[in-house]
PDB file of C-alpha atoms in Angstrom:
ATOM      1  CA  MET A   1     -29.059   2.474 -10.003  1.00 76.00           C
ATOM      2  CA  LYS A   2     -30.957   2.492  -6.659  1.00 83.00           C
ATOM      3  CA  ILE A   3     -28.746   0.668  -3.778  1.00 86.00           C
ATOM      4  CA  ASP A   4     -31.345  -2.020  -2.046  1.00 89.00           C
ATOM      5  CA  GLY A   5     -30.408  -3.568   0.868  1.00 89.00           C
ATOM      6  CA  GLU A   6     -30.247  -6.731  -0.434  1.00 92.00           C
ATOM      7  CA  LEU A   7     -27.222  -5.702  -2.560  1.00 92.00           C
ATOM      8  CA  LEU A   8     -25.672  -3.749   0.259  1.00 91.00           C
ATOM      9  CA  ASN A   9     -25.365  -6.933   2.325  1.00 92.00           C
ATOM     10  CA  LYS A  10     -24.014  -8.714  -1.301  1.00 93.00           C
ATOM     11  CA  LEU A  11     -21.369  -5.643  -0.756  1.00 91.00           C
ATOM     12  CA  GLU A  12     -20.500  -5.753   3.038  1.00 91.00           C
ATOM     13  CA  LYS A  13     -19.848  -9.474   2.449  1.00 93.00           C
ATOM     14  CA  LEU A  14     -17.582  -8.434  -0.531  1.00 93.00           C
ATOM     15  CA  SER A  15     -15.828  -6.054   0.657  1.00 92.00           C
ATOM     16  CA  ALA A  16     -15.763  -8.090   4.046  1.00 91.00           C
ATOM     17  CA  ILE A  17     -16.712  -4.991   6.135  1.00 91.00           C
ATOM     18  CA  ILE A  18     -19.681  -4.566   8.804  1.00 92.00           C
ATOM     19  CA  ILE A  19     -21.882  -1.737   8.161  1.00 91.00           C
ATOM     20  CA  GLN A  20     -23.515  -0.622  11.170  1.00 93.00           C
ATOM     21  CA  ASP A  21     -27.510  -0.018  11.194  1.00 92.00           C
ATOM     22  CA  ASP A  22     -27.107   3.225  12.261  1.00 94.00           C
ATOM     23  CA  LYS A  23     -25.173   3.887   8.800  1.00 93.00           C
ATOM     24  CA  ARG A  24     -26.515   1.946   6.285  1.00 93.00           C
ATOM     25  CA  ALA A  25     -29.032   4.259   5.207  1.00 93.00           C
ATOM     26  CA  GLN A  26     -26.275   7.258   4.024  1.00 94.00           C
ATOM     27  CA  ILE A  27     -24.486   3.970   2.765  1.00 92.00           C
ATOM     28  CA  LYS A  28     -27.413   3.535   0.587  1.00 93.00           C
ATOM     29  CA  ASP A  29     -27.804   7.176  -0.818  1.00 92.00           C
ATOM     30  CA  GLN A  30     -24.019   7.936  -1.608  1.00 93.00           C
ATOM     31  CA  LEU A  31     -23.636   4.439  -3.007  1.00 92.00           C
ATOM     32  CA  SER A  32     -26.827   5.330  -5.230  1.00 92.00           C
ATOM     33  CA  GLU A  33     -24.939   9.132  -5.980  1.00 93.00           C
ATOM     34  CA  ILE A  34     -21.996   7.157  -7.264  1.00 93.00           C
ATOM     35  CA  VAL A  35     -23.074   4.341  -9.564  1.00 92.00           C
ATOM     36  CA  GLY A  36     -25.310   7.523 -10.884  1.00 92.00           C
ATOM     37  CA  PHE A  37     -22.674   8.923 -11.731  1.00 93.00           C
ATOM     38  CA  VAL A  38     -20.689   6.258 -13.328  1.00 93.00           C
ATOM     39  CA  GLU A  39     -24.044   5.533 -15.402  1.00 92.00           C
ATOM     40  CA  VAL A  40     -24.082   9.534 -16.553  1.00 91.00           C
ATOM     41  CA  LEU A  41     -20.127   8.680 -17.881  1.00 89.00           C
ATOM     42  CA  ASN A  42     -21.283   5.450 -19.466  1.00 89.00           C
ATOM     43  CA  GLU A  43     -23.761   7.780 -21.738  1.00 89.00           C
ATOM     44  CA  LEU A  44     -21.054  10.612 -23.048  1.00 88.00           C
ATOM     45  CA  ASP A  45     -19.979   9.600 -26.466  1.00 88.00           C
ATOM     46  CA  LEU A  46     -16.776   8.939 -26.967  1.00 84.00           C
ATOM     47  CA  LYS A  47     -15.947   7.061 -30.279  1.00 85.00           C
ATOM     48  CA  GLU A  48     -14.421  10.466 -31.961  1.00 86.00           C
ATOM     49  CA  LEU A  49     -11.610  10.471 -29.484  1.00 84.00           C
ATOM     50  CA  LYS A  50      -8.500   9.585 -29.977  1.00 83.00           C
ATOM     51  CA  ALA A  51      -6.225   8.317 -27.021  1.00 81.00           C
ATOM     52  CA  ASN A  52      -3.749  10.301 -25.983  1.00 77.00           C
ATOM     53  CA  LEU A  53      -0.435   8.035 -25.597  1.00 76.00           C
ATOM     54  CA  GLU A  54       2.642  10.941 -25.876  1.00 78.00           C
ATOM     55  CA  THR A  55       4.312  11.032 -22.765  1.00 77.00           C
ATOM     56  CA  LYS A  56       5.597  14.694 -22.365  1.00 78.00           C
ATOM     57  CA  LYS A  57       9.390  14.702 -21.123  1.00 81.00           C
ATOM     58  CA  LEU A  58       9.838  16.182 -17.861  1.00 81.00           C
ATOM     59  CA  PRO A  59      12.824  18.405 -17.526  1.00 83.00           C
ATOM     60  CA  PHE A  60      15.120  16.537 -15.881  1.00 86.00           C
ATOM     61  CA  ARG A  61      17.957  18.597 -13.376  1.00 85.00           C
ATOM     62  CA  LYS A  62      21.454  17.525 -13.800  1.00 88.00           C
ATOM     63  CA  ASP A  63      22.997  14.622 -11.232  1.00 88.00           C
ATOM     64  CA  GLU A  64      25.349  16.284  -9.594  1.00 90.00           C
ATOM     65  CA  PRO A  65      26.855  14.689  -6.165  1.00 88.00           C
ATOM     66  CA  LYS A  66      26.494  16.611  -3.111  1.00 86.00           C
ATOM     67  CA  SER A  67      28.286  16.457  -0.090  1.00 84.00           C
ATOM     68  CA  SER A  68      26.315  15.280   2.810  1.00 84.00           C
ATOM     69  CA  GLU A  69      26.665  15.031   6.266  1.00 87.00           C
ATOM     70  CA  VAL A  70      23.856  12.064   7.120  1.00 88.00           C
ATOM     71  CA  ILE A  71      26.213   9.398   6.862  1.00 85.00           C
ATOM     72  CA  GLU A  72      28.929  10.198   9.222  1.00 86.00           C
ATOM     73  CA  ALA A  73      25.857  12.001  11.600  1.00 89.00           C
ATOM     74  CA  LEU A  74      24.371   8.192  11.835  1.00 89.00           C
ATOM     75  CA  LEU A  75      27.822   6.406  12.239  1.00 89.00           C
ATOM     76  CA  LYS A  76      28.340   8.274  14.947  1.00 87.00           C
ATOM     77  CA  HIS A  77      25.558   6.577  16.397  1.00 88.00           C
ATOM     78  CA  SER A  78      26.625   3.258  15.153  1.00 89.00           C
ATOM     79  CA  PRO A  79      27.968   0.270  17.844  1.00 89.00           C
ATOM     80  CA  ALA A  80      30.746  -0.468  15.615  1.00 90.00           C
ATOM     81  CA  GLN A  81      31.649   0.928  12.353  1.00 89.00           C
ATOM     82  CA  LYS A  82      34.664   0.646   9.381  1.00 88.00           C
ATOM     83  CA  GLU A  83      35.031   3.579   6.614  1.00 85.00           C
ATOM     84  CA  HIS A  84      31.738   4.408   5.660  1.00 83.00           C
ATOM     85  CA  PHE A  85      29.955   0.916   6.328  1.00 89.00           C
ATOM     86  CA  PHE A  86      27.910  -0.337  10.263  1.00 89.00           C
ATOM     87  CA  LEU A  87      29.468  -3.507  11.491  1.00 90.00           C
ATOM     88  CA  VAL A  88      27.371  -6.349  11.844  1.00 89.00           C
ATOM     89  CA  PRO A  89      27.507  -9.688  13.382  1.00 88.00           C
ATOM     90  CA  LYS A  90      28.189 -12.579  10.819  1.00 87.00           C
ATOM     91  CA  ILE A  91      24.651 -14.129  10.871  1.00 87.00           C
ATOM     92  CA  ILE A  92      25.149 -16.530   8.035  1.00 86.00           C
ATOM     93  CA  GLU A  93      28.456 -19.107   8.298  1.00 73.00           C
TER      94      GLU A  93
END
């Protein structure tokens, strides 16, 4: 399928983009290549292929607690804190 100026104008309106005049020929060629590739894919005979619905089981790491100094470093820079939390003014009454 060849992308012509009329179709490019429709695509331009649908996508809400503005294609500069000096880029129009390049965009038409690129879109024609993409559509041509999809047309080749549509010609493939996939009737005998079955969909693979299995998921591979990924190995998970053990969930082990680790100490981190990030919380303490952040709380050092806060104006008010209590235990491991930021203190902020109450905004809901």
